[in-house]
Coordinates of C-alpha atoms in Angstrom, one line a residue:
Chain A
M18 CA -10.8 36.7 11.7
A19 CA -10.5 34.2 8.9
K20 CA -11.6 30.7 9.6
R21 CA -10.8 27.2 8.5
I22 CA -13.3 25.3 6.4
E23 CA -13.2 21.5 6.5
A24 CA -15.1 19.1 4.4
V25 CA -15.3 15.4 5.3
G26 CA -17.1 13.0 3.0
V27 CA -19.3 15.7 1.5
S28 CA -21.8 14.5 -1.2
A29 CA -24.5 16.8 -2.7
Y30 CA -27.6 15.8 -4.6
Y31 CA -30.1 17.5 -7.0
G32 CA -33.1 15.4 -6.3
A33 CA -32.0 11.8 -7.1
F34 CA -28.9 13.0 -9.1
K35 CA -25.7 12.8 -7.1
A36 CA -23.6 15.8 -8.2
I37 CA -20.5 15.3 -6.0
E38 CA -19.4 12.4 -3.9
G39 CA -17.1 12.0 -0.9
I40 CA -15.2 15.3 -1.0
N41 CA -12.6 15.7 1.6
L42 CA -10.9 19.1 1.7
V43 CA -9.4 21.5 4.2
M44 CA -9.3 25.1 3.3
E45 CA -6.8 27.1 5.4
P46 CA -7.6 30.5 6.8
K47 CA -6.0 33.6 5.1
S48 CA -5.3 31.6 1.9
V49 CA -6.9 31.3 -1.5
T50 CA -8.1 27.8 -2.5
A51 CA -8.9 27.3 -6.2
L52 CA -11.3 24.7 -7.4
I53 CA -10.6 23.6 -11.0
G54 CA -12.0 20.9 -13.2
P55 CA -14.1 20.3 -16.3
S56 CA -17.7 21.6 -16.6
G57 CA -20.2 19.6 -14.6
C58 CA -17.7 18.1 -12.2
G59 CA -19.3 19.7 -9.2
K60 CA -17.0 22.6 -8.3
S61 CA -19.8 25.1 -8.0
T62 CA -22.0 22.6 -6.3
F63 CA -19.4 22.0 -3.7
L64 CA -18.8 25.8 -3.3
R65 CA -22.5 26.4 -2.8
S66 CA -22.7 23.6 -0.2
V67 CA -20.2 25.5 1.9
N68 CA -22.5 28.4 2.7
R69 CA -25.7 26.3 2.3
M70 CA -26.7 28.0 -0.9
H71 CA -27.0 24.6 -2.5
E72 CA -30.2 23.8 -0.6
V73 CA -32.0 26.9 -2.0
L74 CA -32.8 24.9 -5.1
P75 CA -35.8 22.6 -4.7
G76 CA -34.8 19.0 -4.0
A77 CA -31.2 19.8 -3.4
R78 CA -29.5 18.4 -0.3
V79 CA -26.0 17.8 1.1
E80 CA -24.6 14.8 3.1
G81 CA -21.4 14.5 5.0
R82 CA -19.7 16.9 7.3
L83 CA -18.8 20.5 6.7
T84 CA -17.3 22.6 9.5
I85 CA -16.1 26.2 9.9
D86 CA -13.5 26.2 12.7
S87 CA -14.9 22.9 13.9
Q88 CA -18.5 24.2 14.1
D89 CA -20.8 22.1 12.0
I90 CA -22.3 24.2 9.2
Y91 CA -25.2 21.7 8.7
G92 CA -25.9 21.2 12.4
R93 CA -29.5 20.8 13.5
D94 CA -29.6 24.0 15.5
V95 CA -27.6 26.1 13.0
D96 CA -29.3 29.3 11.6
V97 CA -28.8 29.3 7.8
T98 CA -28.7 33.1 7.7
A99 CA -26.0 33.2 10.3
V100 CA -23.9 30.7 8.2
R101 CA -24.3 32.9 5.1
R102 CA -23.4 36.0 7.0
L103 CA -20.2 34.3 8.1
I104 CA -19.5 32.9 4.6
G105 CA -20.1 35.4 1.9
M106 CA -20.4 34.7 -1.8
V107 CA -19.7 36.3 -5.1
F108 CA -21.5 34.9 -8.2
Q109 CA -20.5 34.3 -11.7
R110 CA -22.5 37.1 -13.2
P111 CA -22.6 40.4 -11.3
N112 CA -26.1 40.7 -9.7
P113 CA -26.4 44.2 -8.1
F114 CA -29.9 44.9 -6.8
P115 CA -31.5 46.9 -9.6
T116 CA -33.7 49.0 -7.4
M117 CA -30.9 50.2 -5.2
S118 CA -28.2 52.8 -5.5
I119 CA -24.5 52.0 -5.3
Y120 CA -24.5 53.0 -1.6
D121 CA -27.6 50.9 -0.8
N122 CA -26.2 47.9 -2.7
V123 CA -23.0 47.9 -0.6
V124 CA -24.8 48.3 2.7
A125 CA -27.7 46.0 1.7
G126 CA -26.5 43.2 3.8
L127 CA -26.1 45.4 6.9
K128 CA -29.4 47.3 6.3
L129 CA -31.5 44.2 5.7
N130 CA -30.0 42.6 8.8
G131 CA -31.1 45.5 10.9
V132 CA -28.2 48.0 11.0
R133 CA -29.8 51.4 11.0
R134 CA -27.1 53.9 12.2
R135 CA -26.2 56.2 9.3
S136 CA -22.6 56.7 10.5
T137 CA -22.1 52.9 10.8
L138 CA -23.5 52.4 7.3
D139 CA -21.4 55.2 5.9
D140 CA -18.2 53.8 7.4
A141 CA -19.0 50.3 6.3
C142 CA -19.8 51.5 2.8
E143 CA -16.5 53.4 2.4
K144 CA -14.5 50.6 3.9
A145 CA -16.0 47.9 1.7
L146 CA -15.7 50.0 -1.5
R147 CA -12.1 50.8 -0.7
A148 CA -11.4 47.1 0.0
A149 CA -13.0 46.3 -3.4
N150 CA -10.9 48.9 -5.1
L151 CA -14.0 50.7 -6.3
W152 CA -14.1 53.7 -4.0
N153 CA -12.1 56.1 -6.2
E154 CA -14.3 55.3 -9.2
V155 CA -17.7 55.7 -7.5
H156 CA -17.4 57.8 -4.4
T157 CA -18.8 60.9 -6.2
R158 CA -21.9 59.1 -7.4
L159 CA -22.9 56.8 -4.6
S160 CA -26.6 57.6 -5.0
R161 CA -26.6 56.5 -8.7
P162 CA -28.0 53.1 -9.5
G163 CA -25.7 50.1 -9.1
A164 CA -26.9 48.6 -12.3
G165 CA -25.5 51.7 -14.2
L166 CA -21.9 50.6 -13.6
S167 CA -19.8 48.6 -16.1
G168 CA -19.6 44.9 -15.8
G169 CA -16.3 44.9 -14.0
Q170 CA -17.4 47.6 -11.7
Q171 CA -20.6 45.8 -11.0
Q172 CA -18.7 42.7 -10.0
R173 CA -16.4 44.7 -7.7
L174 CA -19.6 46.2 -6.3
C175 CA -20.9 42.7 -5.6
I176 CA -17.6 41.9 -3.9
A177 CA -17.9 45.1 -1.8
R178 CA -21.4 44.1 -0.9
A179 CA -20.2 40.6 0.1
I180 CA -17.4 41.9 2.3
A181 CA -19.5 44.8 3.8
V182 CA -21.1 42.3 6.2
E183 CA -17.6 41.3 7.4
P184 CA -17.7 37.6 6.6
Q185 CA -14.9 35.2 7.6
V186 CA -14.9 33.3 4.4
V187 CA -15.6 34.6 0.8
L188 CA -16.7 32.1 -1.8
M189 CA -16.3 33.1 -5.5
D190 CA -18.0 31.3 -8.2
E191 CA -16.1 32.1 -11.5
P192 CA -16.1 35.7 -10.6
C193 CA -14.2 36.8 -13.7
S194 CA -15.8 34.7 -16.4
A195 CA -18.1 37.5 -17.5
L196 CA -15.3 40.1 -17.4
D197 CA -12.7 41.5 -19.8
P198 CA -8.9 41.0 -19.0
I199 CA -8.5 44.4 -17.4
S200 CA -11.4 44.0 -15.0
T201 CA -10.2 40.4 -14.4
L202 CA -6.8 41.8 -13.4
A203 CA -8.5 44.3 -11.0
I204 CA -10.4 41.4 -9.4
E205 CA -7.3 39.2 -9.1
D206 CA -5.4 42.0 -7.5
L207 CA -8.3 42.4 -5.1
I208 CA -8.3 38.7 -4.3
S209 CA -4.6 38.8 -3.3
E210 CA -5.4 41.8 -1.0
L211 CA -8.5 40.2 0.5
K212 CA -6.4 37.1 1.3
N213 CA -4.8 39.0 4.2
Q214 CA -8.2 39.0 6.0
Y215 CA -10.4 36.3 4.6
T216 CA -10.4 32.7 3.7
I217 CA -11.1 32.6 0.0
I218 CA -12.4 29.8 -2.1
I219 CA -12.6 30.4 -5.8
V220 CA -14.0 28.3 -8.6
T221 CA -12.4 29.1 -11.9
H222 CA -12.2 27.7 -15.4
N223 CA -9.1 29.8 -16.1
M224 CA -6.1 27.8 -15.1
Q225 CA -3.7 30.7 -15.4
Q226 CA -6.0 32.5 -13.0
A227 CA -5.9 29.6 -10.5
A228 CA -2.1 29.5 -10.8
R229 CA -1.8 33.2 -10.3
V230 CA -4.1 33.8 -7.4
S231 CA -4.3 30.6 -5.4
D232 CA -2.2 29.0 -2.7
R233 CA -3.7 25.6 -2.9
T234 CA -5.6 24.0 -5.8
A235 CA -8.2 21.3 -5.8
F236 CA -8.8 19.4 -9.0
F237 CA -12.3 17.9 -9.4
S238 CA -13.3 15.6 -12.2
I239 CA -16.0 13.1 -13.4
E240 CA -15.6 9.8 -15.0
K241 CA -18.4 10.4 -17.5
T242 CA -21.5 12.4 -17.8
G243 CA -24.0 11.4 -15.1
D244 CA -21.4 10.3 -12.7
P245 CA -20.9 12.3 -9.5
G246 CA -17.9 14.6 -9.4
R247 CA -14.9 13.6 -7.2
L248 CA -11.9 15.3 -5.8
I249 CA -8.9 13.9 -7.8
E250 CA -6.0 15.9 -6.3
Y251 CA -5.5 18.6 -3.8
D252 CA -2.2 20.2 -3.2
E253 CA -0.1 23.3 -3.2
T254 CA -0.9 25.3 -6.4
T255 CA 2.8 25.2 -7.5
R256 CA 2.9 21.4 -7.2
I257 CA -0.4 20.9 -9.0
F258 CA 0.8 23.0 -11.9
T259 CA 4.4 21.8 -12.1
N260 CA 4.4 18.3 -10.7
P261 CA 1.0 16.8 -10.1
S262 CA 1.0 13.3 -8.6
V263 CA -2.1 12.1 -10.5
K264 CA -2.0 11.5 -14.2
K265 CA -5.5 12.8 -14.7
T266 CA -4.6 16.2 -13.2
E267 CA -1.6 16.5 -15.5
D268 CA -3.7 15.6 -18.5
Y269 CA -6.3 18.3 -17.6
I270 CA -3.7 21.0 -16.9
T271 CA -1.8 20.3 -20.0
G272 CA -5.0 20.3 -22.1
R273 CA -5.0 16.6 -23.0
F274 CA -8.2 16.0 -21.2
G275 CA -11.8 16.4 -22.3
Chain B
M30 CA -40.2 49.4 -66.1
T31 CA -36.8 48.6 -67.6
T32 CA -35.3 45.2 -67.8
L33 CA -32.7 44.3 -65.2
T34 CA -29.5 42.3 -65.8
T35 CA -28.6 41.5 -62.2
P36 CA -26.8 38.2 -61.5
T37 CA -28.6 35.8 -59.2
I38 CA -26.1 36.2 -56.4
S39 CA -24.4 39.6 -56.4
S40 CA -21.3 40.2 -54.4
A41 CA -21.9 44.0 -54.5
L42 CA -22.7 45.6 -51.1
H43 CA -24.5 48.5 -52.7
V44 CA -27.9 47.7 -54.2
R45 CA -30.5 49.8 -55.8
R46 CA -32.9 51.3 -53.2
L47 CA -36.3 52.6 -53.8
P48 CA -36.2 56.4 -53.2
A49 CA -38.5 57.8 -50.5
W50 CA -40.5 59.8 -53.1
A51 CA -41.3 56.6 -55.0
I52 CA -43.2 55.3 -51.9
G53 CA -45.1 58.5 -51.7
V54 CA -46.0 58.4 -55.4
T55 CA -47.1 54.7 -55.0
A56 CA -49.3 55.7 -52.0
A57 CA -50.8 58.7 -53.8
G58 CA -51.4 56.6 -56.9
A59 CA -53.1 53.9 -54.8
V60 CA -55.4 56.5 -53.1
A61 CA -56.2 58.1 -56.4
L62 CA -57.0 54.8 -58.1
S63 CA -59.1 53.6 -55.2
V64 CA -61.1 56.9 -55.1
A65 CA -61.6 56.6 -58.8
L66 CA -62.6 53.0 -58.7
F67 CA -64.8 52.8 -55.6
S68 CA -66.0 56.3 -55.0
G69 CA -66.1 57.5 -58.6
L70 CA -67.3 54.4 -60.5
G71 CA -69.0 53.0 -57.5
L72 CA -67.4 49.6 -57.9
L73 CA -68.7 46.9 -55.5
G74 CA -71.1 49.5 -54.1
G75 CA -68.5 52.1 -53.2
G76 CA -68.4 53.9 -49.9
P77 CA -65.6 55.5 -47.8
V78 CA -64.7 52.4 -45.9
L79 CA -64.3 50.3 -49.1
T80 CA -62.3 53.2 -50.6
A81 CA -59.9 53.2 -47.6
V82 CA -59.5 49.4 -47.6
G83 CA -59.0 49.5 -51.4
A84 CA -56.4 52.2 -51.1
V85 CA -54.4 50.1 -48.6
V86 CA -54.6 46.9 -50.7
L87 CA -53.7 48.8 -53.9
F88 CA -50.8 50.4 -52.1
L89 CA -49.5 47.0 -50.8
V90 CA -49.8 45.5 -54.3
G91 CA -48.2 48.5 -56.0
L92 CA -45.4 48.7 -53.4
S93 CA -44.6 45.0 -53.8
V94 CA -44.5 45.4 -57.7
V95 CA -42.4 48.6 -57.7
S96 CA -40.1 47.3 -55.0
T97 CA -39.6 43.9 -56.7
V98 CA -38.7 45.5 -60.0
V99 CA -36.3 48.1 -58.5
E100 CA -34.9 46.4 -55.4
G101 CA -35.5 42.7 -55.8
G102 CA -37.6 40.1 -54.0
R103 CA -36.2 40.2 -50.5
A104 CA -36.5 44.0 -50.2
A105 CA -40.0 43.8 -51.6
R106 CA -41.1 41.3 -49.0
N107 CA -39.6 43.5 -46.3
R108 CA -41.5 46.5 -47.5
V109 CA -44.8 44.7 -47.7
A110 CA -44.3 43.2 -44.3
T111 CA -43.4 46.6 -42.8
A112 CA -46.5 48.1 -44.4
L113 CA -48.7 45.3 -43.1
V114 CA -47.3 45.8 -39.5
Y115 CA -48.1 49.5 -39.7
S116 CA -51.6 48.8 -41.1
A117 CA -52.2 46.4 -38.2
F118 CA -51.1 49.1 -35.8
V119 CA -53.5 51.6 -37.3
L120 CA -56.3 49.1 -37.3
A121 CA -55.7 48.3 -33.7
L122 CA -55.7 52.0 -32.8
L123 CA -58.9 52.8 -34.7
P124 CA -61.4 51.6 -32.1
L125 CA -59.5 53.4 -29.4
V126 CA -59.5 56.7 -31.3
S127 CA -63.1 56.2 -32.2
V128 CA -64.1 55.7 -28.6
V129 CA -62.1 58.7 -27.4
A130 CA -63.4 60.9 -30.2
T131 CA -67.0 59.9 -29.5
L132 CA -66.6 60.5 -25.7
F133 CA -65.1 63.9 -26.3
G134 CA -67.7 64.7 -28.9
K135 CA -70.7 63.8 -26.8
G136 CA -69.3 64.0 -23.3
T137 CA -68.3 67.6 -23.1
G138 CA -72.0 68.8 -23.3
R139 CA -72.5 68.6 -19.6
L140 CA -68.9 69.1 -18.5
D141 CA -69.7 72.0 -16.1
A142 CA -69.1 72.7 -12.4
D143 CA -72.7 71.6 -11.7
F144 CA -72.0 68.1 -12.9
F145 CA -69.2 67.7 -10.4
N146 CA -70.8 69.1 -7.3
H147 CA -74.4 68.1 -7.5
S148 CA -76.2 64.8 -7.2
M149 CA -79.4 63.7 -8.9
R150 CA -81.5 64.3 -5.8
N151 CA -84.8 66.1 -6.7
I152 CA -83.9 66.1 -10.4
T153 CA -86.9 65.2 -12.4
A154 CA -87.0 64.2 -16.0
F155 CA -87.7 67.9 -17.0
D156 CA -84.6 69.3 -15.3
A157 CA -81.6 69.9 -17.4
N158 CA -79.1 70.2 -14.5
G159 CA -78.1 67.5 -12.0
G160 CA -74.7 65.9 -11.7
A161 CA -72.7 62.8 -10.9
Y162 CA -71.0 64.0 -7.6
H163 CA -72.7 61.1 -5.7
A164 CA -71.6 58.6 -8.4
I165 CA -68.0 59.8 -8.4
I166 CA -67.9 59.4 -4.6
G167 CA -69.4 55.9 -4.9
T168 CA -67.0 54.8 -7.6
L169 CA -64.0 56.1 -5.6
E170 CA -65.1 54.5 -2.4
Q171 CA -66.2 51.2 -3.9
A172 CA -63.2 50.7 -6.1
G173 CA -60.9 52.1 -3.4
I174 CA -62.1 49.6 -0.8
A175 CA -62.1 46.8 -3.3
T176 CA -58.5 47.7 -4.1
L177 CA -57.6 47.8 -0.4
I178 CA -59.1 44.3 0.0
T179 CA -57.7 42.9 -3.2
V180 CA -54.1 44.1 -3.3
P181 CA -52.9 42.5 0.0
L182 CA -54.8 39.3 -0.7
G183 CA -53.7 39.1 -4.4
V184 CA -50.1 40.1 -3.8
L185 CA -49.7 37.7 -0.8
G186 CA -51.4 35.0 -2.7
A187 CA -49.0 35.5 -5.6
I188 CA -46.0 35.5 -3.2
Y189 CA -47.2 32.2 -1.8
I190 CA -47.6 30.7 -5.2
V191 CA -44.2 31.8 -6.5
E192 CA -42.0 31.8 -3.5
Y193 CA -43.4 29.1 -1.1
G194 CA -46.0 26.9 -2.9
R195 CA -44.7 24.0 -4.9
G196 CA -47.1 23.6 -7.8
A197 CA -50.0 24.7 -5.5
G198 CA -50.8 27.7 -7.7
L199 CA -53.8 26.3 -9.3
F200 CA -55.0 24.9 -6.0
I201 CA -54.8 28.3 -4.4
L202 CA -56.6 30.0 -7.2
A203 CA -59.3 27.4 -7.1
F204 CA -59.5 27.7 -3.3
W205 CA -60.1 31.4 -3.6
I206 CA -62.6 31.2 -6.3
L207 CA -64.5 28.2 -4.8
I208 CA -64.2 28.6 -1.1
V209 CA -63.6 32.2 -0.3
S210 CA -65.5 34.0 -2.9
P211 CA -68.9 32.8 -1.9
H212 CA -68.3 34.1 1.5
L213 CA -67.3 37.5 0.1
S214 CA -70.1 37.4 -2.3
P215 CA -73.0 39.6 -1.2
N216 CA -75.8 37.1 -1.6
G217 CA -76.3 36.7 2.1
R218 CA -76.2 40.4 2.9
P219 CA -79.5 41.8 4.1
F220 CA -79.0 45.4 3.0
Y221 CA -77.6 47.4 0.1
S222 CA -74.3 49.2 0.6
G223 CA -71.3 50.4 -1.2
F224 CA -69.2 48.0 0.9
A225 CA -71.1 45.0 -0.5
A226 CA -70.3 46.3 -4.0
S227 CA -66.6 46.6 -2.9
L228 CA -66.7 42.9 -1.8
A229 CA -68.2 41.9 -5.1
L230 CA -65.7 43.9 -7.1
S231 CA -62.8 42.5 -5.1
V232 CA -63.8 39.0 -6.0
L233 CA -63.7 40.2 -9.6
M234 CA -60.3 41.8 -9.2
L235 CA -58.6 39.1 -7.2
P236 CA -57.7 36.7 -10.0
T237 CA -56.4 39.6 -12.2
V238 CA -54.2 40.9 -9.4
T239 CA -53.0 37.5 -8.4
R240 CA -52.1 36.3 -11.9
S241 CA -50.3 39.5 -12.9
T242 CA -48.4 39.7 -9.7
E243 CA -47.5 36.0 -10.1
E244 CA -46.1 36.6 -13.5
M245 CA -44.1 39.7 -12.4
L246 CA -42.6 37.9 -9.4
R247 CA -41.5 35.1 -11.7
L248 CA -39.7 37.6 -13.9
V249 CA -37.4 38.7 -11.0
P250 CA -34.1 36.9 -11.7
A251 CA -33.2 34.1 -9.3
A252 CA -29.7 35.7 -9.2
L253 CA -31.1 38.6 -7.2
R254 CA -32.7 36.3 -4.6
E255 CA -29.5 34.3 -4.3
G256 CA -27.5 37.5 -4.0
S257 CA -29.6 38.4 -1.1
Y258 CA -29.6 35.0 0.6
A259 CA -25.8 35.0 0.3
L260 CA -25.7 38.1 2.4
G261 CA -27.5 36.2 5.2
V262 CA -30.8 38.0 4.6
P263 CA -33.8 35.8 5.5
K264 CA -36.2 34.7 2.9
W265 CA -39.1 36.9 4.0
K266 CA -36.9 40.0 4.0
T267 CA -35.5 39.1 0.6
I268 CA -39.1 38.9 -0.8
L269 CA -40.1 42.2 0.9
R270 CA -37.0 44.3 0.2
I271 CA -35.5 42.8 -3.0
V272 CA -38.2 40.9 -4.9
L273 CA -41.2 43.1 -4.5
P274 CA -39.5 46.4 -5.2
T275 CA -38.0 44.9 -8.4
A276 CA -41.4 43.7 -9.5
L277 CA -43.3 46.8 -8.3
P278 CA -43.9 48.6 -11.6
G279 CA -45.4 45.4 -13.2
I280 CA -47.5 44.7 -10.1
V281 CA -48.8 48.3 -10.2
T282 CA -49.8 47.9 -13.8
G283 CA -51.7 44.7 -13.0
V284 CA -53.5 46.4 -10.1
M285 CA -54.5 49.3 -12.2
L286 CA -55.9 47.0 -14.9
A287 CA -58.0 45.4 -12.2
V288 CA -59.1 48.8 -10.9
A289 CA -60.1 49.9 -14.3
R290 CA -62.1 46.8 -14.8
A291 CA -63.8 47.1 -11.4
A292 CA -64.6 50.8 -11.9
G293 CA -66.3 50.0 -15.2
E294 CA -68.4 47.2 -13.7
T295 CA -72.1 47.8 -13.5
A296 CA -74.0 44.6 -12.8
P297 CA -72.5 43.6 -9.4
V298 CA -72.8 47.2 -8.2
L299 CA -76.4 47.5 -9.4
L300 CA -77.3 44.3 -7.6
V301 CA -75.7 44.9 -4.2
A302 CA -75.4 48.7 -3.9
L303 CA -78.6 49.3 -5.9
G304 CA -77.7 52.9 -6.9
S305 CA -79.1 56.0 -5.5
P306 CA -79.7 59.6 -6.6
R307 CA -78.5 60.9 -3.2
I308 CA -75.0 61.7 -2.0
N309 CA -73.9 58.9 0.4
F310 CA -70.5 59.1 1.8
D311 CA -71.0 56.1 4.0
P312 CA -70.0 52.9 2.1
F313 CA -71.3 50.7 4.9
H314 CA -75.0 51.8 5.0
D315 CA -77.7 52.5 2.5
P316 CA -77.6 52.3 -1.3
Q317 CA -74.8 54.1 -3.1
E318 CA -74.3 55.1 -6.7
S319 CA -71.3 54.5 -8.9
L320 CA -70.4 56.1 -12.2
S321 CA -71.1 53.0 -14.2
V322 CA -74.5 52.6 -12.5
Y323 CA -75.1 56.3 -13.1
I324 CA -74.3 55.8 -16.8
Y325 CA -76.7 52.9 -17.0
D326 CA -79.4 54.9 -15.2
Q327 CA -79.0 57.9 -17.4
A328 CA -78.7 56.0 -20.6
T329 CA -81.9 54.2 -20.0
S330 CA -83.8 57.2 -18.6
A331 CA -86.7 58.7 -20.5
S332 CA -85.6 62.3 -19.9
R333 CA -84.2 64.2 -22.9
Y334 CA -81.5 65.6 -20.6
A335 CA -80.3 62.2 -19.5
P336 CA -78.1 61.1 -22.5
A337 CA -75.9 64.2 -22.1
R338 CA -75.3 63.3 -18.5
A339 CA -74.6 59.7 -19.4
W340 CA -72.0 60.7 -21.9
T341 CA -70.3 63.2 -19.6
A342 CA -70.3 60.5 -16.9
A343 CA -68.6 58.1 -19.3
L344 CA -66.0 60.7 -20.1
T345 CA -65.5 61.3 -16.4
L346 CA -65.0 57.6 -15.7
V347 CA -62.4 57.2 -18.4
A348 CA -60.6 60.3 -17.2
L349 CA -60.7 59.1 -13.6
V350 CA -59.2 55.7 -14.5
L351 CA -56.6 57.3 -16.7
T352 CA -55.6 59.8 -14.0
L353 CA -55.4 57.0 -11.4
T354 CA -53.3 54.8 -13.7
V355 CA -50.9 57.6 -14.6
A356 CA -50.6 58.6 -10.9
A357 CA -49.9 55.0 -9.8
K358 CA -47.3 54.6 -12.6
L359 CA -45.5 57.8 -11.6
L360 CA -45.5 56.8 -7.9
S361 CA -44.1 53.4 -8.6
R362 CA -41.5 54.8 -11.0
R363 CA -40.3 57.3 -8.3
N364 CA -39.2 54.4 -6.2
T365 CA -37.3 52.7 -9.0
L366 CA -34.0 54.1 -9.9
N367 CA -33.6 55.5 -13.4
K368 CA -31.2 53.2 -15.2
G369 CA -30.4 55.7 -17.8
K370 CA -28.4 58.0 -15.5

């Protein structure tokens, strides 16, 4: 199921401002890739480029080549909605749809893409909620509003919503930064489980988290404010955190940077 | 009052507070003093309004003095500001209460079954009966059709401005007002009809609906749109199923404000629907009455029975708009999940 994402010379712009430049990365299927680096270095921009969410903002565009199992994501004849169905995304702040119940939130992606059969939706809902470790907490109140859950539960609800459409790749943009340590632990456990099925790319500011959950880590950085972000080093997580080959990576990881 | 020996900056957490009865005593004293000064002695000409205003001012002054002495300057400023806020609220409420009281006082005279199931056909200046049945029909049809025209146009226009247009908002609004509204305007129509009135009213309602919908759509967080896009949902479906339902209660409020405004409009209806004493269910042919035109007719009529009918019609109009607004609010709320549970 899971697919390989490959970036070759990817640059992304916000209008005239170049946010990232020349990113080359290969993200392996059924593994967790962590993107770390200081604020403003373009980690999130790169992540949003992968499922074409970057271009949602006015004036934003992407150059270079991004492929999913050697299919061009930015190809001329590519349907953006199909890309996003294949590459799901979880955001920094939980964003359940406020007008929908827990059930409707989970199956929103299926329902809004035309799936009507109640039994299919029921099965998908239970499967996604179980996968997101939320089923036991909410299965008795599926018709309650999704916005009534706690922050950690809401984030897991959003993860369930993202995986209910059965994507191949899940992008996570600082999914735990608005959560307490216990909810963070729940999500990290979840990430290790999801790894068996999906390709996961996670942006995080928490280096312990990157070390805990990821197989490979990419370190992004900028020279100074206003410069585009670049990929400094990309390697096995254990290597990045124990024996990085670039001085800058070591400085950042040991806290001597910025 | 007694002298105080409080240090300039006290580290104590417990400070002296004005007891609740002291505020009551201050208020009573202010009222008594004001009555004595303005009503009793007739200072500045006296009168009940001056007495009331004087009581409020005296209360504010007294409260500030008492509070400063007992509690200190910060607490006194807080008390005076709070009192001012409450006074402003009461002041804002006064006209509303006055209108409602007048309507109920004068409007209940003809509040009978006759009023709601008879028209003014064959009612002369010497007849005490007659009703506003035809006018209620007219108002409902004209405002209803106007709403049917305005809501899709206004909401779609707002969606264009917020979701698709890039800074074209002003252009679109100007386009509607300058290009489209003359075509909708009834100037070229050869005959009077309720539909002409609907068109005129919809021109009037369109900017209100568009503007309020625009604001409501802008309030929907971008995170919700992104959440939907990330599920592979196309933009149009995101707008239809995520953005609009989230903004619905606010849009309904805007629409109801426009409806209330249209239902109370007299001049355009008078010009293009003319008004009629007969019952006319057909909005497309022949003159039609509306409640506002009816009020205008009756209020300017020479008959001694007419004013009572005008007041009752005014009460009916207010009740009608209120009922519609409450109903619309309840309907829109039913679709939105209750967050409290």
